Coordinates of C-alpha atoms and ligand atoms in Angstrom, one line a residue:
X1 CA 14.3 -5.7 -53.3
X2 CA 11.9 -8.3 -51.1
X3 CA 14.2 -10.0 -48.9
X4 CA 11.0 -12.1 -47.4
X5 CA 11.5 -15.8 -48.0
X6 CA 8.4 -18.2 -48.3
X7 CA 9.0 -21.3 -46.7
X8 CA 7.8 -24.8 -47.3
X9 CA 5.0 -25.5 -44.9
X10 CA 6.4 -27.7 -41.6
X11 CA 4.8 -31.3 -42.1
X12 CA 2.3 -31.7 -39.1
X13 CA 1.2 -35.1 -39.4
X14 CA -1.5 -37.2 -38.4
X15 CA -2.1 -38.8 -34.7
X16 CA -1.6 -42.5 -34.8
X17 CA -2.4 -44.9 -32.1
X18 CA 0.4 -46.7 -30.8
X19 CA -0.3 -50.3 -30.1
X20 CA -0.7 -51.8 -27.2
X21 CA -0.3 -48.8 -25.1
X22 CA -3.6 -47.2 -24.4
X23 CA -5.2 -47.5 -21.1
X24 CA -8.9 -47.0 -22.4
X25 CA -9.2 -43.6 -19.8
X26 CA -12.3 -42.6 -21.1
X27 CA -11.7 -41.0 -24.2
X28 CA -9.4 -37.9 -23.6
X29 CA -7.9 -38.2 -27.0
X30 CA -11.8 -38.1 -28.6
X31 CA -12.9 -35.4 -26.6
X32 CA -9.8 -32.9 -26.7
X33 CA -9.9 -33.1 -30.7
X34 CA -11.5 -29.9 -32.1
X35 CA -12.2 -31.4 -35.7
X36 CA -14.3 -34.9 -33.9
X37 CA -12.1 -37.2 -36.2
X38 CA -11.6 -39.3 -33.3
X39 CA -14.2 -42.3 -33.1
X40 CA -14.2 -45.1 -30.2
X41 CA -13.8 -48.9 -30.2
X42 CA -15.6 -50.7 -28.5
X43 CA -12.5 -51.7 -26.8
X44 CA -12.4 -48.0 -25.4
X45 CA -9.3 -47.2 -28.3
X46 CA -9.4 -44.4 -30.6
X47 CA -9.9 -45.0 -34.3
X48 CA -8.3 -41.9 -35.9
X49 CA -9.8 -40.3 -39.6
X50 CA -6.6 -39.5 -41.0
X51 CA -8.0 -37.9 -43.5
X52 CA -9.6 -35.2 -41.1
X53 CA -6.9 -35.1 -38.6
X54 CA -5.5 -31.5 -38.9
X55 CA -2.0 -32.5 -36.5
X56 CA -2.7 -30.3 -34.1
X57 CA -1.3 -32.7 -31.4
X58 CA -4.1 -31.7 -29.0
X59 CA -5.5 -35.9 -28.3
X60 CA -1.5 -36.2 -27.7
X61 CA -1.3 -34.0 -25.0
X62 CA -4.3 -35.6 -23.6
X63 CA -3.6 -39.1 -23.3
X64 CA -2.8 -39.7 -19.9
X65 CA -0.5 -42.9 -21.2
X66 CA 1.5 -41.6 -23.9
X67 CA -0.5 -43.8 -26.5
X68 CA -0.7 -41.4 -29.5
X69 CA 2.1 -40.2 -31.7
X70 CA 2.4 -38.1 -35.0
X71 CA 2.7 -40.4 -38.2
X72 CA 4.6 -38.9 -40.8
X73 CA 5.4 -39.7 -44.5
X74 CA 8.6 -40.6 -45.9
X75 CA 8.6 -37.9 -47.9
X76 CA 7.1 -35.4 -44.5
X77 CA 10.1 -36.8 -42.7
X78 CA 12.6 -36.1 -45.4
X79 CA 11.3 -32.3 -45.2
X80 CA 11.5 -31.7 -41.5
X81 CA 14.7 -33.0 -41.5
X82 CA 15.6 -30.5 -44.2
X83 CA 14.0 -27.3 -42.3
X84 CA 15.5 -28.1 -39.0
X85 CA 18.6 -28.8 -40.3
X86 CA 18.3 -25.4 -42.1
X87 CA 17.1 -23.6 -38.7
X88 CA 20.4 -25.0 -37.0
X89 CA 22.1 -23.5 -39.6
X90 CA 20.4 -20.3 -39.8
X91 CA 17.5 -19.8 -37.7
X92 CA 15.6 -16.1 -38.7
X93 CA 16.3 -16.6 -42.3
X94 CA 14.2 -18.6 -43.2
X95 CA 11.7 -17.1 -41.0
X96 CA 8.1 -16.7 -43.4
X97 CA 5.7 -13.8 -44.0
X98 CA 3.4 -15.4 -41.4
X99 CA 6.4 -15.3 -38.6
X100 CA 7.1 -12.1 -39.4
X101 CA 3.6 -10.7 -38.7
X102 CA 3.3 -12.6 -36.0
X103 CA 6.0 -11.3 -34.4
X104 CA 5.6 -8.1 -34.8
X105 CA 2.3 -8.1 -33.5
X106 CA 3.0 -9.1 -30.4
X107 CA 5.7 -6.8 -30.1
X108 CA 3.1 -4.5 -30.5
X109 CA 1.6 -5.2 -27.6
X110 CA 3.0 -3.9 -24.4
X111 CA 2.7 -3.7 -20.7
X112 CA 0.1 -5.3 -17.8
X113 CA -3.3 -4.7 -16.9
X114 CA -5.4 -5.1 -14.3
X115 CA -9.2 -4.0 -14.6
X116 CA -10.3 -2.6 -11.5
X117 CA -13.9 -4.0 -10.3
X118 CA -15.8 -1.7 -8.2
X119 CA -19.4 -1.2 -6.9
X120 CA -20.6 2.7 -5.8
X121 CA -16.5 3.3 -5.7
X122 CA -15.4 0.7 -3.6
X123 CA -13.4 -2.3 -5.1
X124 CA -13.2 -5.6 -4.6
X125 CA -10.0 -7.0 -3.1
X126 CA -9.5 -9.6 -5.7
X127 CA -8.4 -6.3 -8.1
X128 CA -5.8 -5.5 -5.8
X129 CA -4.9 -9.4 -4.9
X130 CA -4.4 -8.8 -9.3
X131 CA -2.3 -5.9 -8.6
X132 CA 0.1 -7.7 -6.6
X133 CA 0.3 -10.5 -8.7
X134 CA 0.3 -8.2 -11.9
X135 CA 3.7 -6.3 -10.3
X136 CA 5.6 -9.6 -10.4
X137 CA 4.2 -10.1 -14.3
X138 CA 5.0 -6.8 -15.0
X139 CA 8.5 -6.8 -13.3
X140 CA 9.9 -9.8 -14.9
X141 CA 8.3 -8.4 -18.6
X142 CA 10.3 -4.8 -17.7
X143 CA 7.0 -3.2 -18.6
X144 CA 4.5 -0.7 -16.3
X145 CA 1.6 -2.3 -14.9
X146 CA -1.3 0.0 -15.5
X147 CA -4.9 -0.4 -13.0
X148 CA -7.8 -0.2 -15.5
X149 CA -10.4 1.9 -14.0
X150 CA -14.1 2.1 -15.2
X151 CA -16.8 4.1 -13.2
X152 CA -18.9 7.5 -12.4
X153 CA -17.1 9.2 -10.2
X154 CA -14.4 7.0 -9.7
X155 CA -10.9 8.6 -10.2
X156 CA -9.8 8.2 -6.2
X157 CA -9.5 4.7 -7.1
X158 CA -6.6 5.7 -9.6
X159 CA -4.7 6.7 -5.7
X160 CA -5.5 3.7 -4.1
X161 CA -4.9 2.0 -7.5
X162 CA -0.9 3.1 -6.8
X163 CA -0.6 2.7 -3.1
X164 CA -1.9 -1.2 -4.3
X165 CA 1.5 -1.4 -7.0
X166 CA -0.4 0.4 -9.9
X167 CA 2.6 2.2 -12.0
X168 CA -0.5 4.0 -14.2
X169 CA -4.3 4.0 -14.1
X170 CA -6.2 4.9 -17.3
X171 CA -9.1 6.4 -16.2
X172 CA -12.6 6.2 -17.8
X173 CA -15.0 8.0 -15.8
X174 CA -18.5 9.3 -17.0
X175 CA -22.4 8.2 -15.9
X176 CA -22.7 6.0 -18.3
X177 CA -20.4 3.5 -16.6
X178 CA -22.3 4.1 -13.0
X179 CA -23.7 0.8 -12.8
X180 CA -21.9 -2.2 -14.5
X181 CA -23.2 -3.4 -17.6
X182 CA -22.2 -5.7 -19.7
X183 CA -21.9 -3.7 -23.5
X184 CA -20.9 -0.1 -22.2
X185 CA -18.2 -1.8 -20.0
X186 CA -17.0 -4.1 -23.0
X187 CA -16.8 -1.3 -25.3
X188 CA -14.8 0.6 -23.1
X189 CA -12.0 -2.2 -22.3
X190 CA -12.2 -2.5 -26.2
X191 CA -11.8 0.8 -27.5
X192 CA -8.3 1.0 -24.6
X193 CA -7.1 -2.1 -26.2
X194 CA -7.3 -0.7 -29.6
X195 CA -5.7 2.5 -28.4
X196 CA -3.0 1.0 -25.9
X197 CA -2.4 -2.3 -26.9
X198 CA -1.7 -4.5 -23.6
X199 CA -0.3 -7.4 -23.6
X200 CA -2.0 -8.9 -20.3
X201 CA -5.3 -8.2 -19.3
X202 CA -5.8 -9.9 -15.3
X203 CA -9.6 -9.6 -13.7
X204 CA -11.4 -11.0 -11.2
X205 CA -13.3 -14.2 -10.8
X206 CA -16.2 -12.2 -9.9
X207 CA -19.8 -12.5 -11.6
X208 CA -18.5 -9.3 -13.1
X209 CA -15.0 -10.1 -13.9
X210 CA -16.4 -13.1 -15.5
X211 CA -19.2 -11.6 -18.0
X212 CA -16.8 -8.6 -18.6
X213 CA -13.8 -10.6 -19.4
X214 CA -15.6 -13.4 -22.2
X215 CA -17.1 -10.4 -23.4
X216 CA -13.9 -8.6 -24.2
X217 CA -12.0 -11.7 -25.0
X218 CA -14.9 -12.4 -28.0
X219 CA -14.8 -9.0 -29.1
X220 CA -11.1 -8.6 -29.5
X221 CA -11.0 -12.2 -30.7
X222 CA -8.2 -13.5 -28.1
X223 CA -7.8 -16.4 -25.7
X224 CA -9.3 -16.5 -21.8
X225 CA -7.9 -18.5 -19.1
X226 CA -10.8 -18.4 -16.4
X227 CA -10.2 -19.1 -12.8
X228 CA -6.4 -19.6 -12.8
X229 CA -4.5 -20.7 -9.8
X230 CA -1.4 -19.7 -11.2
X231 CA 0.3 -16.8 -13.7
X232 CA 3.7 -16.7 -14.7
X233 CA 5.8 -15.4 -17.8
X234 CA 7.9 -18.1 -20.0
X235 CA 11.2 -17.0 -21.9
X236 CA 9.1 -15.9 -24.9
X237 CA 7.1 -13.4 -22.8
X238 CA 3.9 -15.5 -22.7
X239 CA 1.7 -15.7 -19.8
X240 CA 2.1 -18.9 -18.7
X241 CA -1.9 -19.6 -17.1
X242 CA -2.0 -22.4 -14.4
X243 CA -5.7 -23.7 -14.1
X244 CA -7.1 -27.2 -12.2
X245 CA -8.0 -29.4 -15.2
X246 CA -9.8 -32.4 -15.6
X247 CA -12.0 -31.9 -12.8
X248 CA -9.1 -31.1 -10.7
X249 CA -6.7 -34.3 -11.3
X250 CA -4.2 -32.2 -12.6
X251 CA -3.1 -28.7 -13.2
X252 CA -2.6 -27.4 -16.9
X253 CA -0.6 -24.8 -17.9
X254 CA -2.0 -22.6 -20.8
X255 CA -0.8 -20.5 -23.2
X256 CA -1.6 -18.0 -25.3
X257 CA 1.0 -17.3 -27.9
X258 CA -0.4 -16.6 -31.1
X259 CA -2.9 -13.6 -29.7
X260 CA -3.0 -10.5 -27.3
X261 CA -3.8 -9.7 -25.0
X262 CA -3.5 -12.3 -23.1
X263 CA -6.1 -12.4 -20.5
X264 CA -6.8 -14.5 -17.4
X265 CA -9.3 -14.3 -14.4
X266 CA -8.3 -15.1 -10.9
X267 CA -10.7 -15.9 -8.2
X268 CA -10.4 -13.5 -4.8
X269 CA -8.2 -15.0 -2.3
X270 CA -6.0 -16.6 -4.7
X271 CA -3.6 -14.3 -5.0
X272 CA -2.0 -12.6 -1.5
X273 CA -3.0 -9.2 -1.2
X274 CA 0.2 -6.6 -1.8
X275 CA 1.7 -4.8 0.7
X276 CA -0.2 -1.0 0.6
X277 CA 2.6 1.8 -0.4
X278 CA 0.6 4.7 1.6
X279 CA 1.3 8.1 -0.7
X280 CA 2.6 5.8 -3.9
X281 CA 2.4 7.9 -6.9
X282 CA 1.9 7.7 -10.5
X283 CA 0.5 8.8 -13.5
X284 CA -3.6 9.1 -14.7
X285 CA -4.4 8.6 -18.6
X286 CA -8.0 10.1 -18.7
X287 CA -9.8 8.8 -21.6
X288 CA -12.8 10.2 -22.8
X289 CA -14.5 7.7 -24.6
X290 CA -18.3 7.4 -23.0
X291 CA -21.1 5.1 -25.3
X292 CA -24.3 7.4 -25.4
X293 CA -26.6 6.3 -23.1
X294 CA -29.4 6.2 -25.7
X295 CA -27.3 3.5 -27.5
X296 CA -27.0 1.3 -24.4
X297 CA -30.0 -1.6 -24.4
X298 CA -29.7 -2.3 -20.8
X299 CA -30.9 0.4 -18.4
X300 CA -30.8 -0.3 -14.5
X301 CA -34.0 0.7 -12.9
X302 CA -33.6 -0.1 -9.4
X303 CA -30.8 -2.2 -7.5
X304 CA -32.5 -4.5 -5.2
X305 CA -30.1 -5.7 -2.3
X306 CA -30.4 -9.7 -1.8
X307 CA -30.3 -9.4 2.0
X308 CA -33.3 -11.1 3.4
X309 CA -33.6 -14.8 3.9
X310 CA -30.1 -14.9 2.3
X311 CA -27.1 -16.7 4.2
X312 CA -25.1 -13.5 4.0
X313 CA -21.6 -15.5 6.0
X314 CA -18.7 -14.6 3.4
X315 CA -16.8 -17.5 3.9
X316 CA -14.1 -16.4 1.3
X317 CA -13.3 -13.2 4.0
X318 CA -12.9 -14.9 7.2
X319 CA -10.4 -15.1 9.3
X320 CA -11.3 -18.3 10.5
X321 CA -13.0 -20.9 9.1
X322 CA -14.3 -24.2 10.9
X323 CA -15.6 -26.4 8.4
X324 CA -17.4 -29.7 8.3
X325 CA -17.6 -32.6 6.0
X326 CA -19.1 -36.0 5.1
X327 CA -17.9 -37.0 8.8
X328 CA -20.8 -34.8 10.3
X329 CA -23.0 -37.6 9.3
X330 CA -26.2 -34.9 9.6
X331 CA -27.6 -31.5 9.3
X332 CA -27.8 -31.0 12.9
X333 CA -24.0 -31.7 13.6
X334 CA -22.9 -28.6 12.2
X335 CA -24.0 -26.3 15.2
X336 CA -21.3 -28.4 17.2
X337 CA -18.7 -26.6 14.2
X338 CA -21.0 -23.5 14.9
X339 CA -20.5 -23.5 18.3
X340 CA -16.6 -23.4 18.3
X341 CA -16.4 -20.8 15.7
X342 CA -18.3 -19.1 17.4
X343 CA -15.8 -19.2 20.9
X344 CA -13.0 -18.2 17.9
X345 CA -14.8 -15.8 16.2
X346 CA -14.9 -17.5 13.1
X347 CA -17.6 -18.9 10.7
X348 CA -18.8 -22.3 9.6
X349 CA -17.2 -23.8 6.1
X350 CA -18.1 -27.1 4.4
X351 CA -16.9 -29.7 1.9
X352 CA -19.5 -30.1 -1.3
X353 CA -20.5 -33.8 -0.1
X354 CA -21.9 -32.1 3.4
X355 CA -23.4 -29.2 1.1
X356 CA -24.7 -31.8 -1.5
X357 CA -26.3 -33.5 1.2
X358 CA -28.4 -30.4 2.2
X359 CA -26.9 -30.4 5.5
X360 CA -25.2 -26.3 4.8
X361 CA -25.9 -24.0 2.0
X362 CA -23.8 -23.9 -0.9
X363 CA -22.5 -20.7 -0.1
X364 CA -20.7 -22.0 2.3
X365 CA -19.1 -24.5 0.4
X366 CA -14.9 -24.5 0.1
X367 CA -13.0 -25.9 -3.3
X368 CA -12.6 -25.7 -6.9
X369 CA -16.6 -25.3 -6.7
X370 CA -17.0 -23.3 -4.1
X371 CA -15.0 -20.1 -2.8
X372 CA -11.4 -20.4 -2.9
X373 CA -10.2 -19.4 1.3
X374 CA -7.2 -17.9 2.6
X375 CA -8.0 -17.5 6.1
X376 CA -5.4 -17.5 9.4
X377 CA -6.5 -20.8 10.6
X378 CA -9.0 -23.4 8.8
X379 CA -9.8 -26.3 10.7
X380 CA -11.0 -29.2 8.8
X381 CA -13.0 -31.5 10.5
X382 CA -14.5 -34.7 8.9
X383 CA -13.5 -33.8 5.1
X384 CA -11.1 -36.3 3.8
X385 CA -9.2 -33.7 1.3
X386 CA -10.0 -34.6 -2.0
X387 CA -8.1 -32.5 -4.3
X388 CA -11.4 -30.6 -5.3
X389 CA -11.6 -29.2 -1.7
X390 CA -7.7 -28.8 -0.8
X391 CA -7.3 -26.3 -3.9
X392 CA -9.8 -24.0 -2.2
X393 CA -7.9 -23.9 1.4
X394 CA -4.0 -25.2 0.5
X395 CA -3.0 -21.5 1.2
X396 CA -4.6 -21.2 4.1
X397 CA -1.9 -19.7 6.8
X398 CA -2.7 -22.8 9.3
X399 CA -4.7 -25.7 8.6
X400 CA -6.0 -27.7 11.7
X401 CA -7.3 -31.2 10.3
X402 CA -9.4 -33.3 12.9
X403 CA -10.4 -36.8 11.1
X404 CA -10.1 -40.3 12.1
X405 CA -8.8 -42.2 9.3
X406 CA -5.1 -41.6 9.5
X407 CA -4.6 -41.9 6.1
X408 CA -6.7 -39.3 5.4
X409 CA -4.9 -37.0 2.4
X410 CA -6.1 -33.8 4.1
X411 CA -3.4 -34.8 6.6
X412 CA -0.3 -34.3 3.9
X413 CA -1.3 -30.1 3.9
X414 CA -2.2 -30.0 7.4
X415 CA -0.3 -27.8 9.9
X416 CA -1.4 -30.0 12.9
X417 CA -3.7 -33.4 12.4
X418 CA -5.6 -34.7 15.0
X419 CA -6.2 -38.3 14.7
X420 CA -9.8 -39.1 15.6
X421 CA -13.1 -38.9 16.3
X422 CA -14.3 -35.0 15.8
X423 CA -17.2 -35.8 18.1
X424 CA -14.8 -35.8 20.9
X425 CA -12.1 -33.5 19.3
X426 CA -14.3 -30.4 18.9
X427 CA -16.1 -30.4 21.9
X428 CA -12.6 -30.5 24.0
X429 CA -11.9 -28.2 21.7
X430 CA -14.5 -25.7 22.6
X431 CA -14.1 -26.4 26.3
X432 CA -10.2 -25.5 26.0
X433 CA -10.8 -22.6 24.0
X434 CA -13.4 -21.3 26.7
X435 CA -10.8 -22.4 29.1
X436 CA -8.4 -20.1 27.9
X437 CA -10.9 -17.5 27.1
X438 CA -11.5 -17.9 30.9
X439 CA -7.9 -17.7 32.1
X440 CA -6.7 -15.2 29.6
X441 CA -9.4 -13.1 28.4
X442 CA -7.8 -14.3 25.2
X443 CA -7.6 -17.7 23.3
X444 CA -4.8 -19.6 21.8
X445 CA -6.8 -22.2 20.3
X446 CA -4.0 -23.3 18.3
X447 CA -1.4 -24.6 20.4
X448 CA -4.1 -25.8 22.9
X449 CA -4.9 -28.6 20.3
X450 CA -1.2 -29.2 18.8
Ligands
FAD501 C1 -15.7 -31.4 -10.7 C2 -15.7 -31.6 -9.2 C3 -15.7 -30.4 -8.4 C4 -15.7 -30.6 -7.0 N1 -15.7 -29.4 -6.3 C5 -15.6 -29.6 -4.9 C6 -15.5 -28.5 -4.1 O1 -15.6 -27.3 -4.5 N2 -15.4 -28.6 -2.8 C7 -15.3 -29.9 -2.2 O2 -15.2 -30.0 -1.0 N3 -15.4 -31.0 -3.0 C8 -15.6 -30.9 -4.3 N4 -15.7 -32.0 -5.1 C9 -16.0 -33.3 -4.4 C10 -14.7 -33.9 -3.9 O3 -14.1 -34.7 -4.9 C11 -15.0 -34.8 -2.7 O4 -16.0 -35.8 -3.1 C12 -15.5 -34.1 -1.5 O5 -14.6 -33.0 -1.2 C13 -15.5 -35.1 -0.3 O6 -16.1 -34.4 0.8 P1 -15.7 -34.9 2.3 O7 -14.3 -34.9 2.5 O8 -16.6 -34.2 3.2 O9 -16.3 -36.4 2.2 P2 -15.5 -37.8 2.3 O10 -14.5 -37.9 1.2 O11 -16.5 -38.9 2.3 O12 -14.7 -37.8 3.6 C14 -15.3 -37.8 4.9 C15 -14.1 -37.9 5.9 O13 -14.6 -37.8 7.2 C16 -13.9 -38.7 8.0 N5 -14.7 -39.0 9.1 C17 -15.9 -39.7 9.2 N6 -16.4 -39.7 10.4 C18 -15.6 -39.1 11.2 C19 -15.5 -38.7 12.6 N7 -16.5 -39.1 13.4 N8 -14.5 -38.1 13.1 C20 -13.5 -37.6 12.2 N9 -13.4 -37.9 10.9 C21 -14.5 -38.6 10.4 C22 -13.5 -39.9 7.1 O14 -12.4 -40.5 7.6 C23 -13.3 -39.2 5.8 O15 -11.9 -38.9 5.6 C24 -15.7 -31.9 -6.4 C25 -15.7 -33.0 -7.3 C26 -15.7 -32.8 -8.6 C27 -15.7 -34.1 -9.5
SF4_502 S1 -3.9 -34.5 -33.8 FE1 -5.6 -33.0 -33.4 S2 -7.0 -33.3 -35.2 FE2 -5.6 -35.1 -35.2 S3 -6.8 -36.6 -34.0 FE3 -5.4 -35.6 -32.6 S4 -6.7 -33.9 -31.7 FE4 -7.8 -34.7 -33.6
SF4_503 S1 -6.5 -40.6 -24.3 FE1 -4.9 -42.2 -24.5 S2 -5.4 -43.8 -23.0 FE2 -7.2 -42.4 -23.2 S3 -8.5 -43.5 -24.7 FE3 -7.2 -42.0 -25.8 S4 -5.4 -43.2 -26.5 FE4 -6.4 -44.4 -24.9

């Protein structure tokens, strides 16, 4: 006998403006509605197409003043009252064929991923930042957390992969996958999807991690949350993603619940790194699955290191980071920042309006934008702290802000704040740095400006 029970369909509705309550933001409701039935007044109001509107309650998450509700029927009302009174009373029964196989799809699904990025068998440190932050995922879902591991050559990473928090590496590990490109590497995260079926994919915000991940996410038809800030599991075991939105103003939470895997990047630095477990053990799948080379379009002829002429500063890897904003007022200003890096043994960072201005090179450039920091110590000087900027240092260990408006916001993360003019503040700086430098043979530059 078919016990399976169709239900009626749930009513969604149509968004309805409610009057006298929107703010005219810009259009937020027109722009986040993924059927366009959303036209503007010239008031700056939506004009919803009823007929188009699909419910999908996306304009209502939007609006930033609560001015759009679902409008139902009489008779729509009268059936949602029906089904939830029928789900108080009996919940999985009336669960439909749709439900069902939703469900047990992503049961199917199982366990945490991180794909290990690495160049001539050396990784980047965002994969193990991922492996930390994948061990908390992975704890809290009771399910291993396995280190992805692509390369020629490469299975010493699986070790390192464990003494980082891996529980499992699955290893693929053949010529082909000596350089990174794009269709060899896809089809290999693809085919260990199909075969192993996890249920969070994490990589990182690299130019690799980011080709390789919307690559993978098209082919197994699932959703990407690039560059989150923050990852987290709900009580339905869905990764919750936390990503700046709207151009920073607020942070969005997103969700994947209807697909798997579930796969976010993270940028380096954004996660802490775990602590190493020298000697951690576990186990290596070793898959065999290798695209012939003849099949593969791209072939690298020569790699062709961008050294020369290049500012090669990694401002996302120092320890210390002095960095300089619209305050500077000019190019030339910045070797004053240069100079007391230097006496620390740090390097010069910026805020995009001194980059924009031409005044540093973009590479240097700290924020949602620019490289996300973590140093020890990152002294601010001249950047007012727009949230743009602040979520690419706010980790930072200690943050030393030197402006003379004391109303600056930079001032509501900083560690210490120096109230005033940075044309006198660094140079006393430098000379109490030196001073100590001097004295000790070591420098304290900290407390010396607290
Ligand atoms: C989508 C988007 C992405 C963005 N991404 C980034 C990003 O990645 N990184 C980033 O930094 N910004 C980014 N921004 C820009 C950001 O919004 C700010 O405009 C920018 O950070 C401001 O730079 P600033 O603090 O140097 O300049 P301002 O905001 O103009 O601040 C200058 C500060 O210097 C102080 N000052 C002036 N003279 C002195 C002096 N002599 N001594 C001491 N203090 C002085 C002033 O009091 C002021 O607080 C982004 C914006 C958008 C919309
Ligand atoms: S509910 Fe969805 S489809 Fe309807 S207007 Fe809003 S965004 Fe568009
Ligand atoms: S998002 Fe809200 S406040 Fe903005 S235009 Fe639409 S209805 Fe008005």
């Amino acid at each position: 006998m078919n016990t399976t029970k169709t239900k009626r369909k749930k009513p969604r509705g149509v968004a309805s403006l409610i009057a006298g309550k929107c703010i005219a933001c810009g259009a937020r409701c027109q722009s986040s509605c993924p059927v366009n039935c959303i036209e503007m007044s010239d008031a700056g109001e939506p004009v919803i197409d009823v007929v188009k509107c699909i419910g999908c309650l996306k304009c209502i998450k939007a609006c930033p003043a609560a001015a759009l509700e679902m409008f139902f029927t009489p008779e729509e009302k009268r059936i949602l009252a029906e089904l939830s009174a029928a789900a108080d009373g009996g919940g999985d029964e009336e669960l439909d064929e749709e439900g069902r196989l939703l469900r047990e799809m992503l049961a199917a699904y199982r366990g945490v991923w991180v794909v290990i990025e690495q160049y001539k068998g050396e990784v980047a440190k965002v994969s193990w930042e991922l492996l930390g932050a994948g061990a908390d995922l992975a704890a809290t879902l009771g399910v291993p957390l396995s280190a992805a591991v692509i390369g020629n050559d490469v299975e010493h990473l699986c070790h390192e992969a464990f003494e980082h928090g891996a529980d499992k590496a699955i290893l693929l590990d053949a010529p082909v996958y000596l350089h990174y490109r794009t269709q060899p590497y896809t089809d290999a995260i693809c085919h260990l999807i199909e075969k192993h079926r996890p249920e969070i994919i994490l990589m990182g915000a690299t130019a690799q991690g980011r080709d390789l991940a919307g690559a993978v996410a098209t082919v197994v038809k699932t959703g990407l949350t690039a560059d989150c800030t923050g990852l987290g599991i709900d009580a339905n075991r869905n990764l919750m993603q936390t990503r700046p939105a709207f151009g920073g103003n607020i942070m969005a939470t997103i969700m994947c619940d209807r697909f798997r895997p579930q796969m976010a990047t993270v940028r380096p630095h954004v996660m802490p790194m775990p602590t190493v477990r020298s000697g951690s053990r576990g186990g290596i799948i070793r898959e065999a699955f290798a695209p012939p080379e003849k099949d593969v379009l791209v072939k690298v002829l020569e790699v062709i290191y961008d050294r020369d002429g290049k500012d090669q500063v990694d401002v996302a890897a120092a320890e210390i980071i002095v960095s300089g904003g619209r305050g500077l007022m000019n190019k030339e200003n910045f070797a004053l920042l240069q100079e007391l890096a230097d006496e620390l043994g740090g390097v010069v960072g910026a805020s995009r309006s001194a980059v924009d201005a031409g005044w540093i090179s973009h590479s240097r450039q700290v924020g949602q934008t620019g490289k996300t920091v973590r140093p020890k110590i990152y002294i601010a000087c001249g950047i007012s702290g727009a949230i743009q900027h602040m979520v690419g240092m706010q980790d930072s260990d200690t943050i030393i802000a030197i402006n003379r408006d004391p109303e600056a916001p930079i001032f509501q993360i900083a560690t210490y704040g120096v109230v005033g003019d940075l044309f006198q503040v660094v140079p006393a700086l430098i000379g109490r740095v030196r001073e100590f430098k001097g004295r000790n043979g070591q420098c304290e530059p900290v407390r010396a400006v607290a």
